[in-house]
Short mmCIF file of C-alpha atoms in Angstrom, two decimals:
data_model
loop_
_atom_site.label_atom_id
_atom_site.label_comp_id
_atom_site.label_asym_id
_atom_site.label_seq_id
_atom_site.Cartn_x
_atom_site.Cartn_y
_atom_site.Cartn_z
CA MET V 8 -66.37 -67.61 -64.88
CA ASP V 9 -67.57 -66.64 -61.40
CA SER V 10 -69.00 -69.34 -59.16
CA LYS V 11 -72.69 -69.51 -58.38
CA TYR V 12 -72.23 -68.27 -54.82
CA GLU V 13 -70.30 -65.23 -56.07
CA ASP V 14 -73.01 -64.41 -58.63
CA LEU V 15 -75.69 -64.65 -55.94
CA ALA V 16 -73.65 -62.60 -53.47
CA ALA V 17 -73.22 -59.91 -56.15
CA TYR V 18 -77.00 -59.92 -56.69
CA PHE V 19 -77.73 -59.20 -53.03
CA VAL V 20 -74.97 -56.60 -52.79
CA GLN V 21 -76.32 -54.70 -55.80
CA THR V 22 -80.08 -55.25 -55.48
CA PRO V 23 -82.16 -53.82 -52.61
CA ILE V 24 -84.88 -56.27 -51.63
CA GLU V 25 -88.21 -56.19 -49.83
CA LEU V 26 -89.30 -59.05 -47.57
CA PHE V 27 -92.79 -60.50 -47.46
CA GLY V 28 -94.05 -63.66 -45.75
CA VAL V 29 -92.01 -65.84 -43.39
CA TYR V 30 -93.30 -69.39 -42.97
CA ARG V 31 -92.45 -72.69 -41.31
CA THR V 32 -94.52 -75.39 -43.01
CA VAL V 33 -95.05 -79.16 -42.71
CA LEU V 34 -96.33 -81.16 -45.69
CA GLY V 35 -97.53 -84.75 -45.58
CA GLU V 36 -96.37 -87.53 -47.88
CA GLY V 37 -97.59 -87.36 -51.46
CA HIS V 38 -98.18 -84.85 -54.22
CA HIS V 39 -98.87 -81.14 -53.58
CA ALA V 40 -99.96 -78.93 -56.47
CA GLY V 41 -98.24 -75.82 -55.12
CA HIS V 42 -97.96 -73.45 -58.09
CA LYS V 43 -98.64 -76.04 -60.76
CA TYR V 44 -101.35 -73.99 -62.46
CA GLU V 45 -100.22 -70.44 -61.68
CA PRO V 46 -96.57 -69.34 -61.61
CA THR V 47 -94.94 -68.12 -58.42
CA LYS V 48 -95.29 -64.40 -57.75
CA LYS V 49 -92.34 -64.02 -55.38
CA CYS V 50 -88.69 -65.04 -55.11
CA ALA V 51 -87.98 -67.52 -52.32
CA LEU V 52 -85.35 -68.61 -49.87
CA LEU V 53 -86.36 -72.11 -48.81
CA VAL V 54 -84.47 -74.22 -46.25
CA ALA V 55 -85.30 -77.90 -45.80
CA LEU V 56 -85.56 -78.84 -42.11
CA ARG V 57 -86.90 -82.40 -41.97
CA GLY V 58 -87.76 -85.15 -44.45
CA ASP V 59 -87.24 -85.44 -48.21
CA ALA V 60 -89.12 -83.75 -51.00
CA GLU V 61 -88.85 -83.24 -54.73
CA PHE V 62 -89.55 -79.74 -56.04
CA ILE V 63 -90.45 -79.71 -59.73
CA TYR V 64 -90.03 -76.36 -61.48
CA ASP V 65 -91.29 -76.32 -65.07
CA GLY V 66 -90.40 -79.99 -65.45
CA SER V 67 -86.97 -79.81 -63.80
CA SER V 68 -86.60 -81.74 -60.55
CA TYR V 69 -84.68 -80.60 -57.43
CA MET V 70 -84.32 -82.83 -54.37
CA LEU V 71 -84.32 -81.14 -50.96
CA GLN V 72 -83.44 -82.61 -47.58
CA PRO V 73 -81.89 -81.16 -44.40
CA GLY V 74 -78.66 -79.37 -45.26
CA ARG V 75 -80.04 -78.07 -48.56
CA ALA V 76 -81.69 -74.77 -49.46
CA PHE V 77 -82.60 -72.94 -52.59
CA LEU V 78 -82.81 -69.33 -53.72
CA GLY V 79 -84.92 -67.99 -56.54
CA GLY V 80 -87.78 -69.74 -58.31
CA TYR V 81 -89.52 -66.54 -59.43
CA ASN V 82 -92.31 -66.77 -62.05
CA ARG V 83 -92.05 -70.56 -62.34
CA HIS V 84 -94.66 -73.32 -62.23
CA MET V 85 -93.89 -75.55 -59.28
CA GLU V 86 -95.23 -78.69 -57.64
CA ILE V 87 -93.94 -80.73 -54.71
CA ILE V 88 -93.73 -84.50 -54.16
CA VAL V 89 -92.98 -85.43 -50.53
CA HIS V 90 -91.20 -88.79 -50.37
CA SER V 91 -90.98 -89.08 -46.58
CA GLN V 92 -93.85 -89.26 -44.10
CA GLU V 93 -93.52 -85.51 -43.56
CA PHE V 94 -91.45 -82.69 -45.03
CA GLU V 95 -90.81 -79.54 -43.00
CA TYR V 96 -89.28 -76.41 -44.45
CA PHE V 97 -88.62 -72.75 -43.69
CA LEU V 98 -89.60 -70.21 -46.35
CA ILE V 99 -89.11 -66.49 -46.87
CA HIS V 100 -90.63 -64.62 -49.79
CA PHE V 101 -88.83 -61.57 -51.15
CA MET V 102 -88.68 -59.34 -54.22
CA PRO V 103 -86.32 -56.69 -55.59
CA ALA V 104 -87.34 -53.27 -54.25
CA VAL V 105 -87.22 -51.94 -57.83
CA PRO V 106 -88.24 -54.84 -60.11
CA GLY V 107 -86.53 -55.09 -63.47
CA GLN V 108 -85.97 -57.74 -66.11
CA ALA V 109 -82.26 -58.14 -65.38
CA VAL V 110 -82.52 -58.58 -61.61
CA LEU V 111 -85.58 -60.79 -61.79
CA SER V 112 -83.98 -63.08 -64.38
CA VAL V 113 -81.30 -64.00 -61.81
CA MET V 114 -83.99 -65.02 -59.33
CA SER V 115 -86.02 -66.98 -61.88
CA GLU V 116 -83.34 -69.68 -61.62
CA VAL V 117 -83.56 -72.32 -58.90
CA ASN V 118 -80.21 -72.10 -57.14
CA VAL V 119 -79.72 -75.14 -54.88
CA LEU V 120 -77.23 -74.53 -52.06
CA HIS V 121 -75.73 -76.40 -49.13
CA ILE V 122 -76.43 -74.87 -45.72
CA GLU V 123 -75.09 -75.85 -42.30
CA MET V 124 -77.85 -77.06 -39.98
CA ASP V 125 -76.53 -75.70 -36.71
CA ALA V 126 -77.88 -73.82 -33.69
CA ALA V 127 -77.11 -70.43 -35.26
CA LEU V 128 -79.28 -71.25 -38.28
CA LEU V 129 -82.21 -72.40 -36.14
CA GLN V 130 -81.92 -69.30 -33.97
CA MET V 131 -81.98 -66.98 -37.01
CA MET V 132 -85.06 -68.71 -38.38
CA ASP V 133 -86.81 -68.53 -35.03
CA GLN V 134 -86.07 -64.79 -34.77
CA LEU V 135 -87.34 -64.21 -38.30
CA ARG V 136 -90.58 -65.98 -37.48
CA LYS V 137 -91.07 -63.80 -34.38
CA LEU V 138 -90.51 -60.68 -36.50
CA SER V 139 -92.74 -61.81 -39.35
CA THR V 140 -95.67 -59.64 -38.22
CA GLY V 141 -93.64 -56.69 -36.91
CA LEU V 142 -94.70 -53.36 -38.40
CA GLY V 143 -92.24 -50.92 -36.84
CA ASN V 144 -89.21 -49.76 -38.82
CA ILE V 145 -86.79 -51.11 -36.21
CA GLU V 146 -88.41 -54.56 -36.46
CA LEU V 147 -88.42 -54.40 -40.28
CA LEU V 148 -84.73 -53.48 -40.28
CA GLU V 149 -83.91 -56.36 -37.93
CA LYS V 150 -85.92 -58.72 -40.11
CA LYS V 151 -84.02 -57.68 -43.22
CA THR V 152 -80.68 -57.92 -41.39
CA LEU V 153 -81.46 -61.49 -40.31
CA PHE V 154 -82.47 -62.39 -43.87
CA TYR V 155 -79.12 -61.16 -45.22
CA ARG V 156 -77.29 -63.08 -42.49
CA LEU V 157 -79.18 -66.22 -43.46
CA VAL V 158 -78.35 -65.77 -47.16
CA ASN V 159 -74.73 -65.05 -46.31
CA LYS V 160 -74.54 -68.19 -44.16
CA ALA V 161 -75.82 -70.32 -47.04
CA LEU V 162 -73.44 -68.76 -49.57
CA LEU V 163 -70.42 -69.10 -47.27
CA PHE V 164 -71.19 -72.77 -46.65
CA GLU V 165 -71.71 -73.36 -50.38
CA ARG V 166 -68.31 -71.80 -51.05
CA TYR V 167 -66.80 -74.09 -48.43
CA GLN V 168 -68.45 -77.17 -49.96
CA GLN V 169 -67.20 -76.33 -53.45
CA ASN V 170 -63.67 -75.49 -52.27
CA SER V 171 -63.10 -77.69 -49.21
CA ASP V 172 -59.74 -78.98 -50.48
CA SER V 173 -58.32 -75.57 -51.42
CA GLN V 174 -59.97 -73.44 -48.70
CA PRO V 175 -57.03 -73.46 -46.23
CA MET V 176 -54.52 -72.30 -48.85
CA MET V 177 -56.89 -69.68 -50.27
CA GLU V 178 -57.61 -68.27 -46.81
CA GLY V 179 -53.88 -68.34 -46.11
CA THR V 180 -53.23 -66.33 -49.28
CA ILE V 181 -55.93 -63.81 -48.39
CA ASP V 182 -54.44 -63.36 -44.92
CA TYR V 183 -50.97 -62.94 -46.43
CA ILE V 184 -52.22 -60.25 -48.85
CA ARG V 185 -53.93 -58.34 -46.04
CA GLN V 186 -50.77 -58.39 -43.92
CA HIS V 187 -48.21 -57.70 -46.69
CA TYR V 188 -50.15 -55.56 -49.22
CA MET V 189 -47.56 -52.78 -48.91
CA GLU V 190 -44.78 -55.11 -50.14
CA PRO V 191 -43.98 -56.23 -53.72
CA ILE V 192 -46.28 -59.18 -54.48
CA THR V 193 -46.55 -61.12 -57.74
CA LEU V 194 -48.79 -63.93 -58.90
CA GLU V 195 -45.74 -66.19 -59.07
CA SER V 196 -44.71 -65.41 -55.49
CA LEU V 197 -48.23 -66.12 -54.17
CA ALA V 198 -48.44 -69.38 -56.13
CA GLY V 199 -44.96 -70.38 -54.99
CA GLN V 200 -45.97 -70.06 -51.34
CA GLN V 201 -48.56 -72.78 -51.95
CA GLY V 202 -46.29 -74.91 -54.13
CA LEU V 203 -48.51 -74.49 -57.20
CA LYS V 204 -48.07 -73.32 -60.77
CA ALA V 205 -49.29 -69.75 -61.26
CA LYS V 206 -52.05 -70.65 -63.74
CA TYR V 207 -53.59 -73.37 -61.54
CA PHE V 208 -53.24 -71.27 -58.39
CA SER V 209 -54.99 -68.36 -60.15
CA TYR V 210 -57.82 -70.70 -61.20
CA LEU V 211 -58.33 -71.91 -57.61
CA PHE V 212 -58.21 -68.40 -56.18
CA ARG V 213 -60.70 -67.07 -58.74
CA LYS V 214 -63.01 -70.01 -58.07
CA TYR V 215 -62.88 -69.23 -54.33
CA THR V 216 -63.19 -65.44 -54.38
CA GLY V 217 -64.68 -64.61 -57.79
CA ILE V 218 -61.64 -62.54 -58.84
CA GLY V 219 -57.98 -63.23 -59.61
CA PRO V 220 -55.29 -62.94 -56.90
CA ILE V 221 -53.65 -59.80 -58.32
CA ASP V 222 -57.05 -58.15 -58.84
CA TYR V 223 -57.82 -59.00 -55.21
CA LEU V 224 -54.50 -57.44 -54.12
CA ILE V 225 -55.18 -54.25 -56.09
CA LYS V 226 -58.72 -54.00 -54.80
CA TYR V 227 -57.52 -54.41 -51.21
CA ARG V 228 -54.78 -51.82 -51.69
CA MET V 229 -57.29 -49.36 -53.14
CA SER V 230 -59.67 -49.86 -50.19
CA VAL V 231 -56.85 -49.19 -47.70
CA ALA V 232 -55.79 -46.12 -49.69
CA HIS V 233 -59.37 -44.81 -49.73
CA GLU V 234 -59.58 -45.10 -45.95
CA LEU V 235 -56.29 -43.21 -45.58
CA LEU V 236 -57.41 -40.47 -47.98
CA MET V 237 -60.65 -40.05 -46.05
CA ASN V 238 -59.16 -40.05 -42.58
CA GLU V 239 -55.46 -39.11 -42.60
CA PRO V 240 -53.62 -35.88 -43.59
CA PHE V 241 -50.98 -37.67 -45.71
CA SER V 242 -50.06 -36.68 -49.25
CA VAL V 243 -51.14 -38.78 -52.22
CA ARG V 244 -47.50 -39.73 -52.79
CA ASP V 245 -47.12 -40.96 -49.20
CA ILE V 246 -50.36 -42.95 -49.37
CA ALA V 247 -49.29 -44.49 -52.68
CA ARG V 248 -46.04 -45.68 -51.12
CA SER V 249 -47.84 -46.98 -48.02
CA VAL V 250 -49.95 -49.35 -50.14
CA GLY V 251 -47.12 -50.61 -52.31
CA TYR V 252 -46.81 -48.13 -55.20
CA ALA V 253 -43.59 -46.13 -55.67
CA ASP V 254 -45.14 -44.40 -58.69
CA ALA V 255 -47.83 -42.00 -57.42
CA TYR V 256 -49.10 -41.35 -60.97
CA TYR V 257 -49.66 -45.06 -61.61
CA PHE V 258 -51.36 -45.37 -58.21
CA SER V 259 -53.67 -42.44 -59.05
CA ARG V 260 -54.71 -44.06 -62.33
CA LEU V 261 -55.54 -47.33 -60.57
CA PHE V 262 -57.43 -45.51 -57.84
CA LYS V 263 -59.54 -43.52 -60.31
CA LYS V 264 -60.35 -46.73 -62.20
CA HIS V 265 -61.77 -48.22 -58.99
CA TYR V 266 -63.52 -45.19 -57.47
CA GLU V 267 -64.14 -42.96 -60.53
CA LEU V 268 -62.46 -40.13 -58.62
CA SER V 269 -58.76 -39.34 -58.37
CA PRO V 270 -57.09 -39.46 -54.95
CA THR V 271 -56.76 -35.66 -55.07
CA GLU V 272 -60.50 -35.28 -55.73
CA VAL V 273 -61.31 -37.56 -52.79
CA LYS V 274 -59.08 -35.50 -50.49
CA ARG V 275 -60.64 -32.28 -51.80
CA GLN V 276 -64.19 -33.56 -51.19
CA GLN V 277 -63.25 -34.72 -47.71
CA SER V 278 -61.77 -31.28 -46.90
CA ARG V 279 -64.99 -29.56 -48.01
CA ASN V 280 -67.13 -31.92 -45.93
CA ASN V 281 -64.93 -31.58 -42.83
CA PRO V 282 -63.42 -28.09 -42.77
CA SER V 283 -60.89 -27.57 -39.98
#
């Protein structure tokens, strides 16, 4: 099963979004009705900045304090209980550009994440606030870019928090794959480098990246091959060998599975688009 951060990353990769309000708000101690009587109309990215508060969504309680954020909360009844003298938070409302039941169901969940409270985070939030009333397309593009960077920062830090013990070895394996993808690589050889049994190593790698180590290797090889097909005048056989496949036919089958086009079709399309 993929980890929460991988599921959320996949959502933002696959789903175009539109941004709405950007807010920095301070609430005093006590109860705040919020959306107790009417459900929320937007998805939210909320980052706690100062103080402690309890967000209650349809009876389920989520505690927020600095270093915590949440994504989602669409179409939910919500109320807030501030336990400290004040609670300050940063909030961005967004929605899928093309609403649909499947994409909105992901954002109806309240996904609590860790987020690193550093200078980069504060700078991104400050820039988003300055762009909140911008109407030009350049400003809107910058605003959306900053939003994605903020989401990515939260998801990366959540991945780190959930995998802090195994992160160095997983990053080491990823680096090894990227440097040696053209060589014979097996699950057992990758696991052996880390001194782990193949099954446990595969579990840790999948938890970290969302896919298994051999699937990651194949996907990386296919991406390198696609770049070569698009930009270099080599034959399919030569490209297959350069990414670790002696059998060009097997390579072509894998490539078509990933890109829905054969290597020959990609080369043919590229030739038509860029005639010499």
